[in-house]
C-alpha atoms as a PDB file:
ATOM      1  CA  VAL A   1     -35.075   7.054  -4.163  1.00  0.00           C
ATOM      2  CA  THR A   2     -36.348   5.114  -1.039  1.00  0.00           C
ATOM      3  CA  ARG A   3     -34.820   3.003   1.414  1.00  0.00           C
ATOM      4  CA  GLY A   4     -37.001   0.520   2.711  1.00  0.00           C
ATOM      5  CA  ASP A   5     -39.056  -2.424   0.965  1.00  0.00           C
ATOM      6  CA  GLY A   6     -37.977  -1.483  -2.598  1.00  0.00           C
ATOM      7  CA  PHE A   7     -41.094   0.650  -3.363  1.00  0.00           C
ATOM      8  CA  GLN A   8     -41.710   2.432   0.081  1.00  0.00           C
ATOM      9  CA  GLY A   9     -39.398   4.110   2.749  1.00  0.00           C
ATOM     10  CA  ASP A  10     -37.170   6.980   3.850  1.00  0.00           C
ATOM     11  CA  GLU A  11     -36.914   9.353   0.966  1.00  0.00           C
ATOM     12  CA  ILE A  12     -33.369   9.518   0.190  1.00  0.00           C
ATOM     13  CA  THR A  13     -32.867  10.772  -3.457  1.00  0.00           C
ATOM     14  CA  ALA A  14     -30.761  13.893  -2.349  1.00  0.00           C
ATOM     15  CA  ASN A  15     -27.981  11.536  -0.739  1.00  0.00           C
ATOM     16  CA  VAL A  16     -28.037   8.803  -3.047  1.00  0.00           C
ATOM     17  CA  LYS A  17     -27.244  11.654  -5.845  1.00  0.00           C
ATOM     18  CA  THR A  18     -24.050  12.458  -3.784  1.00  0.00           C
ATOM     19  CA  ILE A  19     -22.678   8.933  -4.351  1.00  0.00           C
ATOM     20  CA  SER A  20     -20.512   8.753  -7.719  1.00  0.00           C
ATOM     21  CA  ASP A  21     -21.156   5.186  -8.088  1.00  0.00           C
ATOM     22  CA  ILE A  22     -24.936   6.355  -8.993  1.00  0.00           C
ATOM     23  CA  PRO A  23     -25.007   7.700 -12.497  1.00  0.00           C
ATOM     24  CA  LEU A  24     -27.241  11.157 -12.786  1.00  0.00           C
ATOM     25  CA  THR A  25     -27.556  10.520 -16.457  1.00  0.00           C
ATOM     26  CA  LEU A  26     -27.757   7.095 -18.667  1.00  0.00           C
ATOM     27  CA  LYS A  27     -25.884   6.102 -21.852  1.00  0.00           C
ATOM     28  CA  GLY A  28     -27.716   4.688 -24.769  1.00  0.00           C
ATOM     29  CA  GLU A  29     -31.531   3.540 -25.007  1.00  0.00           C
ATOM     30  CA  PHE A  30     -33.286   2.133 -21.850  1.00  0.00           C
ATOM     31  CA  PRO A  31     -37.035   1.884 -21.106  1.00  0.00           C
ATOM     32  CA  ASP A  32     -39.216   4.800 -20.187  1.00  0.00           C
ATOM     33  CA  GLN A  33     -39.904   3.695 -16.588  1.00  0.00           C
ATOM     34  CA  PHE A  34     -37.881   1.314 -14.481  1.00  0.00           C
ATOM     35  CA  PHE A  35     -36.145   0.676 -11.016  1.00  0.00           C
ATOM     36  CA  MET A  36     -32.971  -0.410  -9.669  1.00  0.00           C
ATOM     37  CA  ARG A  37     -32.371  -1.865  -6.672  1.00  0.00           C
ATOM     38  CA  GLY A  38     -28.975  -2.225  -5.078  1.00  0.00           C
ATOM     39  CA  GLU A  39     -26.963  -1.916  -2.259  1.00  0.00           C
ATOM     40  CA  ILE A  40     -25.067   1.294  -0.553  1.00  0.00           C
ATOM     41  CA  PHE A  41     -22.245   0.590   1.596  1.00  0.00           C
ATOM     42  CA  LEU A  42     -19.125   2.003   3.241  1.00  0.00           C
ATOM     43  CA  THR A  43     -15.665   0.477   2.477  1.00  0.00           C
ATOM     44  CA  ARG A  44     -13.823  -0.181   5.464  1.00  0.00           C
ATOM     45  CA  LYS A  45     -11.145   2.295   4.645  1.00  0.00           C
ATOM     46  CA  ASN A  46     -14.058   5.098   4.360  1.00  0.00           C
ATOM     47  CA  PHE A  47     -15.366   3.580   7.570  1.00  0.00           C
ATOM     48  CA  ASP A  48     -11.822   4.345   9.575  1.00  0.00           C
ATOM     49  CA  LYS A  49     -11.459   7.457   7.999  1.00  0.00           C
ATOM     50  CA  ILE A  50     -14.848   8.832   9.263  1.00  0.00           C
ATOM     51  CA  ASN A  51     -14.081   7.321  12.873  1.00  0.00           C
ATOM     52  CA  ALA A  52     -10.491   8.866  12.843  1.00  0.00           C
ATOM     53  CA  ARG A  53     -12.354  12.007  12.100  1.00  0.00           C
ATOM     54  CA  ARG A  54     -14.829  11.598  15.218  1.00  0.00           C
ATOM     55  CA  GLU A  55     -11.928  10.601  17.585  1.00  0.00           C
ATOM     56  CA  GLU A  56     -10.124  13.972  16.580  1.00  0.00           C
ATOM     57  CA  GLU A  57     -13.574  15.539  17.237  1.00  0.00           C
ATOM     58  CA  GLY A  58     -13.900  13.945  20.415  1.00  0.00           C
ATOM     59  CA  LEU A  59     -17.139  12.259  19.313  1.00  0.00           C
ATOM     60  CA  ASP A  60     -18.597   8.668  19.948  1.00  0.00           C
ATOM     61  CA  LEU A  61     -16.904   6.221  17.279  1.00  0.00           C
ATOM     62  CA  PHE A  62     -19.385   4.308  14.857  1.00  0.00           C
ATOM     63  CA  MET A  63     -19.670   0.631  15.574  1.00  0.00           C
ATOM     64  CA  ASN A  64     -19.722  -0.619  11.914  1.00  0.00           C
ATOM     65  CA  PRO A  65     -19.843   0.195   8.176  1.00  0.00           C
ATOM     66  CA  ARG A  66     -23.001  -1.234   7.859  1.00  0.00           C
ATOM     67  CA  ASN A  67     -25.181   0.795  10.146  1.00  0.00           C
ATOM     68  CA  THR A  68     -22.914   4.083   9.426  1.00  0.00           C
ATOM     69  CA  ALA A  69     -23.869   3.808   5.686  1.00  0.00           C
ATOM     70  CA  SER A  70     -27.591   3.206   6.472  1.00  0.00           C
ATOM     71  CA  GLY A  71     -27.285   6.071   8.876  1.00  0.00           C
ATOM     72  CA  SER A  72     -25.645   8.287   6.308  1.00  0.00           C
ATOM     73  CA  LEU A  73     -28.563   8.027   4.036  1.00  0.00           C
ATOM     74  CA  LYS A  74     -31.042   9.255   6.441  1.00  0.00           C
ATOM     75  CA  MET A  75     -28.929  12.563   7.341  1.00  0.00           C
ATOM     76  CA  GLN A  76     -30.484  15.737   6.429  1.00  0.00           C
ATOM     77  CA  ASP A  77     -26.979  17.289   5.180  1.00  0.00           C
ATOM     78  CA  SER A  78     -26.388  16.160   1.808  1.00  0.00           C
ATOM     79  CA  ALA A  79     -22.941  17.755   1.695  1.00  0.00           C
ATOM     80  CA  GLU A  80     -21.944  15.791   4.905  1.00  0.00           C
ATOM     81  CA  VAL A  81     -23.110  12.700   3.333  1.00  0.00           C
ATOM     82  CA  ARG A  82     -21.014  13.148   0.187  1.00  0.00           C
ATOM     83  CA  LYS A  83     -17.874  13.571   2.609  1.00  0.00           C
ATOM     84  CA  ARG A  84     -18.702   9.952   3.705  1.00  0.00           C
ATOM     85  CA  GLY A  85     -17.592   8.411   0.564  1.00  0.00           C
ATOM     86  CA  LEU A  86     -20.469   5.648   0.207  1.00  0.00           C
ATOM     87  CA  SER A  87     -20.491   3.421  -2.446  1.00  0.00           C
ATOM     88  CA  ALA A  88     -23.197   1.507  -4.133  1.00  0.00           C
ATOM     89  CA  VAL A  89     -23.734  -1.401  -6.427  1.00  0.00           C
ATOM     90  CA  LEU A  90     -27.071  -2.188  -8.399  1.00  0.00           C
ATOM     91  CA  TYR A  91     -28.083  -5.808  -8.567  1.00  0.00           C
ATOM     92  CA  GLN A  92     -31.858  -5.807 -10.036  1.00  0.00           C
ATOM     93  CA  PHE A  93     -33.832  -4.302 -12.853  1.00  0.00           C
ATOM     94  CA  ILE A  94     -37.637  -4.038 -12.328  1.00  0.00           C
ATOM     95  CA  SER A  95     -39.931  -2.488 -15.152  1.00  0.00           C
ATOM     96  CA  ALA A  96     -42.937  -3.953 -17.273  1.00  0.00           C
ATOM     97  CA  GLU A  97     -40.615  -3.511 -20.320  1.00  0.00           C
ATOM     98  CA  ILE A  98     -37.752  -6.323 -19.636  1.00  0.00           C
ATOM     99  CA  PRO A  99     -35.013  -5.989 -22.523  1.00  0.00           C
ATOM    100  CA  ALA A 100     -33.452  -9.104 -21.790  1.00  0.00           C
ATOM    101  CA  GLU A 101     -34.560 -12.902 -21.146  1.00  0.00           C
ATOM    102  CA  THR A 102     -31.731 -13.595 -18.190  1.00  0.00           C
ATOM    103  CA  HIS A 103     -31.005 -11.566 -15.214  1.00  0.00           C
ATOM    104  CA  TRP A 104     -26.893 -11.635 -16.622  1.00  0.00           C
ATOM    105  CA  GLU A 105     -28.236  -9.840 -19.928  1.00  0.00           C
ATOM    106  CA  LEU A 106     -29.827  -7.147 -17.265  1.00  0.00           C
ATOM    107  CA  LEU A 107     -26.604  -6.729 -15.034  1.00  0.00           C
ATOM    108  CA  THR A 108     -24.706  -6.701 -18.370  1.00  0.00           C
ATOM    109  CA  THR A 109     -27.215  -3.952 -19.743  1.00  0.00           C
ATOM    110  CA  ALA A 110     -27.386  -1.839 -16.860  1.00  0.00           C
ATOM    111  CA  LYS A 111     -23.708  -1.431 -16.896  1.00  0.00           C
ATOM    112  CA  LYS A 112     -23.667  -0.335 -20.681  1.00  0.00           C
ATOM    113  CA  TRP A 113     -26.186   2.336 -19.223  1.00  0.00           C
ATOM    114  CA  GLY A 114     -24.040   3.579 -16.488  1.00  0.00           C
ATOM    115  CA  PHE A 115     -24.849   1.553 -13.360  1.00  0.00           C
ATOM    116  CA  LYS A 116     -22.249   0.011 -11.424  1.00  0.00           C
ATOM    117  CA  VAL A 117     -22.893  -3.693 -10.957  1.00  0.00           C
ATOM    118  CA  SER A 118     -20.612  -5.808  -8.659  1.00  0.00           C
ATOM    119  CA  ASP A 119     -17.195  -7.206 -10.314  1.00  0.00           C
ATOM    120  CA  GLN A 120     -17.513 -10.207  -8.134  1.00  0.00           C
ATOM    121  CA  ALA A 121     -20.761 -11.390  -9.818  1.00  0.00           C
ATOM    122  CA  ARG A 122     -20.539 -14.566 -11.806  1.00  0.00           C
ATOM    123  CA  LEU A 123     -22.674 -16.781 -14.218  1.00  0.00           C
ATOM    124  CA  CYS A 124     -22.372 -20.109 -12.955  1.00  0.00           C
ATOM    125  CA  LYS A 125     -24.082 -22.732 -15.504  1.00  0.00           C
ATOM    126  CA  ASN A 126     -24.181 -25.888 -13.307  1.00  0.00           C
ATOM    127  CA  LEU A 127     -24.313 -27.093  -9.709  1.00  0.00           C
ATOM    128  CA  PRO A 128     -20.656 -27.913  -9.300  1.00  0.00           C
ATOM    129  CA  GLU A 129     -19.834 -24.114 -10.477  1.00  0.00           C
ATOM    130  CA  ILE A 130     -22.145 -23.006  -8.028  1.00  0.00           C
ATOM    131  CA  GLN A 131     -20.375 -25.056  -5.242  1.00  0.00           C
ATOM    132  CA  ASP A 132     -17.241 -23.944  -6.414  1.00  0.00           C
ATOM    133  CA  PHE A 133     -18.550 -20.164  -6.313  1.00  0.00           C
ATOM    134  CA  ILE A 134     -19.713 -20.709  -2.892  1.00  0.00           C
ATOM    135  CA  ASN A 135     -16.466 -22.602  -1.742  1.00  0.00           C
ATOM    136  CA  TYR A 136     -14.515 -19.501  -3.005  1.00  0.00           C
ATOM    137  CA  TRP A 137     -16.049 -16.788  -1.223  1.00  0.00           C
ATOM    138  CA  ASP A 138     -16.177 -18.481   1.926  1.00  0.00           C
ATOM    139  CA  ASP A 139     -12.604 -17.640   2.231  1.00  0.00           C
ATOM    140  CA  ALA A 140     -12.205 -14.592  -0.075  1.00  0.00           C
ATOM    141  CA  ARG A 141     -14.944 -12.674   1.621  1.00  0.00           C
ATOM    142  CA  HIS A 142     -12.738 -11.396   3.961  1.00  0.00           C
ATOM    143  CA  GLU A 143     -10.159  -9.690   1.450  1.00  0.00           C
ATOM    144  CA  LEU A 144     -13.023  -7.485   0.178  1.00  0.00           C
ATOM    145  CA  PRO A 145     -12.807  -3.610   0.871  1.00  0.00           C
ATOM    146  CA  PHE A 146     -16.189  -3.739   2.430  1.00  0.00           C
ATOM    147  CA  GLU A 147     -18.251  -6.456   4.673  1.00  0.00           C
ATOM    148  CA  ILE A 148     -20.497  -8.973   3.244  1.00  0.00           C
ATOM    149  CA  ASP A 149     -22.737 -11.253   4.965  1.00  0.00           C
ATOM    150  CA  GLY A 150     -22.511 -14.123   2.248  1.00  0.00           C
ATOM    151  CA  ILE A 151     -23.631 -14.165  -1.470  1.00  0.00           C
ATOM    152  CA  VAL A 152     -26.785 -14.533  -3.259  1.00  0.00           C
ATOM    153  CA  LEU A 153     -27.756 -16.857  -5.649  1.00  0.00           C
ATOM    154  CA  LYS A 154     -29.988 -16.043  -8.570  1.00  0.00           C
ATOM    155  CA  VAL A 155     -31.811 -17.999 -11.160  1.00  0.00           C
ATOM    156  CA  ASN A 156     -30.674 -16.170 -14.559  1.00  0.00           C
ATOM    157  CA  SER A 157     -34.056 -16.789 -16.344  1.00  0.00           C
ATOM    158  CA  ILE A 158     -36.051 -14.019 -16.067  1.00  0.00           C
ATOM    159  CA  LYS A 159     -39.178 -16.064 -16.779  1.00  0.00           C
ATOM    160  CA  GLN A 160     -38.302 -18.494 -14.343  1.00  0.00           C
ATOM    161  CA  GLN A 161     -37.562 -15.804 -11.783  1.00  0.00           C
ATOM    162  CA  SER A 162     -41.437 -14.727 -12.329  1.00  0.00           C
ATOM    163  CA  GLN A 163     -42.471 -18.404 -12.099  1.00  0.00           C
ATOM    164  CA  LEU A 164     -40.839 -19.210  -8.782  1.00  0.00           C
ATOM    165  CA  GLY A 165     -41.886 -15.892  -7.005  1.00  0.00           C
ATOM    166  CA  PHE A 166     -39.740 -13.640  -4.640  1.00  0.00           C
ATOM    167  CA  THR A 167     -39.401 -13.354  -0.781  1.00  0.00           C
ATOM    168  CA  ALA A 168     -37.722 -10.528   0.925  1.00  0.00           C
ATOM    169  CA  LYS A 169     -36.042 -12.947   3.074  1.00  0.00           C
END
């Protein structure tokens, strides 16, 4: 497992294996080789616990959950990483062998294999549904137990995704 551009970066496998949301074994049938991309994060509750311990120990407090999660993945001591209570959601399946025609089907399949996917994901079928989703999360995002920058919209058709290409932004 790497933290970087999805294929190259810091090798963090041992630390990621300490995250309970990451399955160490999969269920059912799946392609021989594939990649899952996702987000590793720290809930506000666990962030506050970490800072409370740091304060008791007379250490500087961490500034925010996002940077704390990122820094945790680079630690040398996996046992310490486990104590931080990181969480994860996986959102993208990559393989030469795609077992579905839509992104939504891939998320559903990944969940059956044992991967944690976002409970907040929704399949929108038209522009008004997309706009309703955007409007809902404009306020509801503040009620989540973790921080987000915003929402991500994805084209559901894998074929159309391929035709459109991608960007890292």
